[in-house]
Coordinates of C-alpha atoms and ligand atoms in Angstrom, one line a residue:
X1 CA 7.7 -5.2 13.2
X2 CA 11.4 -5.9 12.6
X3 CA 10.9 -8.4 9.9
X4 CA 9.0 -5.7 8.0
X5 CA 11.5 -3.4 8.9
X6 CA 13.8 -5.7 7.4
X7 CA 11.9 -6.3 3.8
X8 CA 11.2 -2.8 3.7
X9 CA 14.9 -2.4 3.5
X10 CA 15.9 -4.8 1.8
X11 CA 13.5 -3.7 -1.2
X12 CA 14.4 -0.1 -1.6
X13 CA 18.4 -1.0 -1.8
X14 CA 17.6 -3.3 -4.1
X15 CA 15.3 -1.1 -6.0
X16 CA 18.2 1.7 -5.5
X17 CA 20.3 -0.6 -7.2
X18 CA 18.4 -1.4 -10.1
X19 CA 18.1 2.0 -11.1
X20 CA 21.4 3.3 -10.7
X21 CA 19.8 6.0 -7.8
X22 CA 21.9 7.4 -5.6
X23 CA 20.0 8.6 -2.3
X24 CA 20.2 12.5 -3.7
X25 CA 18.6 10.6 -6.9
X26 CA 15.8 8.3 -4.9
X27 CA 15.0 11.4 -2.8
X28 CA 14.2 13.4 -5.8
X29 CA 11.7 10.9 -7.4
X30 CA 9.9 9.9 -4.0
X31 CA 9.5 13.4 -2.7
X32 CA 11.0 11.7 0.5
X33 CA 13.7 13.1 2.2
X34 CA 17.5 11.9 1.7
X35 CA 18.1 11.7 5.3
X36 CA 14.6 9.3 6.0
X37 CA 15.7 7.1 2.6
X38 CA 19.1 6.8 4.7
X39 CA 16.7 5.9 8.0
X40 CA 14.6 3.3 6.6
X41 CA 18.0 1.7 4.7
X42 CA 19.6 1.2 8.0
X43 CA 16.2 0.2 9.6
X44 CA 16.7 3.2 11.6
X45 CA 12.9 4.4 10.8
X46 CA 10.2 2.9 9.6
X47 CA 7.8 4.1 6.8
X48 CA 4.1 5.4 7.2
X49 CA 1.7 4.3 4.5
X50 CA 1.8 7.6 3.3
X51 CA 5.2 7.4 2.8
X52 CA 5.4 4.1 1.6
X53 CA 3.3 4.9 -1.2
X54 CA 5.5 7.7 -1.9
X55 CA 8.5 5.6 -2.3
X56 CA 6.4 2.9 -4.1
X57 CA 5.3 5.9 -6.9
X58 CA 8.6 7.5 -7.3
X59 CA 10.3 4.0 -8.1
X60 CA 7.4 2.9 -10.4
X61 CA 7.1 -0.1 -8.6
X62 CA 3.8 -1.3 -6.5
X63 CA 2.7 -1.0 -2.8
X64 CA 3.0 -4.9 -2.3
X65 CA 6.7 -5.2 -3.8
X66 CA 7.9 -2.8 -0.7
X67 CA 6.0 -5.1 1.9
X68 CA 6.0 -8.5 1.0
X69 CA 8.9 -10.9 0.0
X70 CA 9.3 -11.3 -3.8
X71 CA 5.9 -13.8 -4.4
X72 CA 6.8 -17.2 -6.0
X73 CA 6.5 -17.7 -9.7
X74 CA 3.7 -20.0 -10.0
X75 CA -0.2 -20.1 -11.6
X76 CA -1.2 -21.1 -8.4
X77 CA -1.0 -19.2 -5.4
X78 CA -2.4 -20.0 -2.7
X79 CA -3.3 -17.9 0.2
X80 CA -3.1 -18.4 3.9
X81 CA -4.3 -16.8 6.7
X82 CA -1.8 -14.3 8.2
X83 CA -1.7 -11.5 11.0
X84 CA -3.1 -8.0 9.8
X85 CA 0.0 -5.6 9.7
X86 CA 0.4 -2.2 11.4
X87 CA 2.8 -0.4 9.3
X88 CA 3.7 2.2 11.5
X89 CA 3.2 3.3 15.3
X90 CA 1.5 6.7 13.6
X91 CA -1.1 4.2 11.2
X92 CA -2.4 2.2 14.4
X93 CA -5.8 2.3 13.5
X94 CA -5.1 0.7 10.1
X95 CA -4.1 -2.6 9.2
X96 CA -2.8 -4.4 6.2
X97 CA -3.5 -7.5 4.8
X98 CA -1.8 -8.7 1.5
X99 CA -3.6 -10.7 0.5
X100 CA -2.4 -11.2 -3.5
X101 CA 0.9 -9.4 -3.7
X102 CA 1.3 -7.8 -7.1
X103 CA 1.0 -9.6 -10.4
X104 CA 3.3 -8.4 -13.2
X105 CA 1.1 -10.1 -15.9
X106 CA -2.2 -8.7 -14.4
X107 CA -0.8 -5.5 -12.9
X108 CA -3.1 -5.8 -9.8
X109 CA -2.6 -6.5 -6.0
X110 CA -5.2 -7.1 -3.6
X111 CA -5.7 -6.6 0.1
X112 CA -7.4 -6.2 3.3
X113 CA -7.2 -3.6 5.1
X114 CA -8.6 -3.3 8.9
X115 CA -9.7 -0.3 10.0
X116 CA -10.5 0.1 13.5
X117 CA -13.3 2.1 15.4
X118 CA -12.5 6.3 14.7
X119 CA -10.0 5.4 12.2
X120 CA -9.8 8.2 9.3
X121 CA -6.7 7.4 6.7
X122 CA -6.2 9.6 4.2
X123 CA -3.8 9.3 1.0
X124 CA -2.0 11.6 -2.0
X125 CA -2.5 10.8 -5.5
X126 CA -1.4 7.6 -6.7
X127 CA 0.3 7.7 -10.2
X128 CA -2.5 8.3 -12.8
X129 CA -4.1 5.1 -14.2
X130 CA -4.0 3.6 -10.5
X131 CA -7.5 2.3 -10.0
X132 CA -8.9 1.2 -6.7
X133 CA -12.1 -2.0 -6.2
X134 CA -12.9 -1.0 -2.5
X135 CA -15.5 -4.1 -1.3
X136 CA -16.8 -3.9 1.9
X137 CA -16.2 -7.6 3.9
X138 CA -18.0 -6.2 7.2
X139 CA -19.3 -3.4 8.9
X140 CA -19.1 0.1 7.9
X141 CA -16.9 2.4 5.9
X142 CA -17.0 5.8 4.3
X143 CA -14.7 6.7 1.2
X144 CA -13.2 9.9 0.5
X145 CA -13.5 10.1 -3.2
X146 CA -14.0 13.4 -5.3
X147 CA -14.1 15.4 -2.0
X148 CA -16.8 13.5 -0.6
X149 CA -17.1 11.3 1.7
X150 CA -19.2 8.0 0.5
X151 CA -21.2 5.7 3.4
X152 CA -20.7 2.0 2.2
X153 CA -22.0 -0.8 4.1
X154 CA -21.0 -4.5 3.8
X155 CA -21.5 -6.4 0.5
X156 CA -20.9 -2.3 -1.0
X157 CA -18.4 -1.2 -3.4
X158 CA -16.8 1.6 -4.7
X159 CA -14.2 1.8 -8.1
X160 CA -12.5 5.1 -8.2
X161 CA -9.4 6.7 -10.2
X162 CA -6.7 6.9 -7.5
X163 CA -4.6 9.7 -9.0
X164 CA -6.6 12.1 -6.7
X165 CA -6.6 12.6 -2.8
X166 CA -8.6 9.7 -1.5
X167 CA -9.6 8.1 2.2
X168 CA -11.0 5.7 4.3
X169 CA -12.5 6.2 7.7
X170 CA -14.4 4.0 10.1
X171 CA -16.8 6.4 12.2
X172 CA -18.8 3.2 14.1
X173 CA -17.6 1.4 17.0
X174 CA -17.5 -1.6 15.5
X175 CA -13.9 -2.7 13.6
X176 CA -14.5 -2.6 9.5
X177 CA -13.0 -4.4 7.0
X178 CA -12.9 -4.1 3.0
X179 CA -10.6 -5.2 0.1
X180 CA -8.7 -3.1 -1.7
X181 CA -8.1 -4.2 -5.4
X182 CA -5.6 -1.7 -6.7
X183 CA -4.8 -1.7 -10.6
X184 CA -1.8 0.1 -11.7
X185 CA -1.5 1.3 -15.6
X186 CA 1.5 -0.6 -17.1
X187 CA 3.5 -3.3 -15.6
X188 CA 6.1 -2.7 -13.2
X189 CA 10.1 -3.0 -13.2
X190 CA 9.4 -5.2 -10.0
Ligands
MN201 MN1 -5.0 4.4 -2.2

């Protein structure tokens, strides 16, 4: 996973930059440390989801713009297949497919996400206005959403605010996959 490693990087100096942040500053707005800012700078560590979308909420930028290589301008996008991502060692049972990286004009990105048998992700609060399409491509998921947690089988849906504690957990044996269609308030700096 060097080359996400790499963009990972690569997007956080450059968001650093932008703003004017110091580390000191960056760590204050993510809620992540100084010292693992520094880490993932020098590609030293890499980022759990959970951190990710800390990072991604402080700067006011999207989960996609951290992940994926700045998407060409263009009305037409086209979308290929590509290998699910494992973000971290510690998110092994998740993986991540972007499958429309984030759309300034739209203010929505779209994914897949993979979620293997006895998987159980959990996530914080997303900024409020951050609204999540969860679509269920095949077998079985449950959805933590207002402290419970909601069966959905394939073809099922669920649209919830996302500035709450939220989740996704496969408890069959079989892998599951859904999108995730996440719609952020206002339109990003990038
Ligand atoms: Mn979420």
């Amino acid at each position: 996973m060097k080359d996400l490693s790499k963009i990972i990087s690569l997007k956080i100096k450059q968001l650093r930059q932008e703003r004017g942040w110091s580390l000191d500053r960056a760590a204050q707005e993510t809620g992540v440390s100084k010292a693992m800012l520094g880490q993932i700078e020098r590609q030293e560590s890499s980022p759990t989801i959970a951190t990710l979308w800390k990072i991604a909420t402080g700067f006011q930028t999207s989960f996609s713009a951290l992940i994926e290589n700045e998407p060409p301008h263009s009305d037409v996008i086209l979308l290929r297949k590509e290998q699910p991502k494992q973000i971290h060692p510690t998110d092994n049972k998740v993986k991540v497919v972007t499958l429309f990286p984030f759309d300034k004009a739209l203010n929505v990105e779209m994914f897949r996400l993979d979620l293997l048998p006895g998987c159980e992700h959990l996530s914080l609060a997303h900024e409020t206005g951050v609204i999540e399409h969860v679509i269920v491509i095949s077998g079985n998921i449950e959805v933590l959403v207002n402290g419970r947690w909601q069966k959905l089988a394939k073809g099922e849906g669920l649209r919830f605010a996302a500035n709450q504690p939220h989740g996704y957990r496969n408890t069959s044996a079989k892998i599951a996959s859904f999108h995730d269609i996440i719609h952020y308030p206002k339109a990003k700096k990038l």
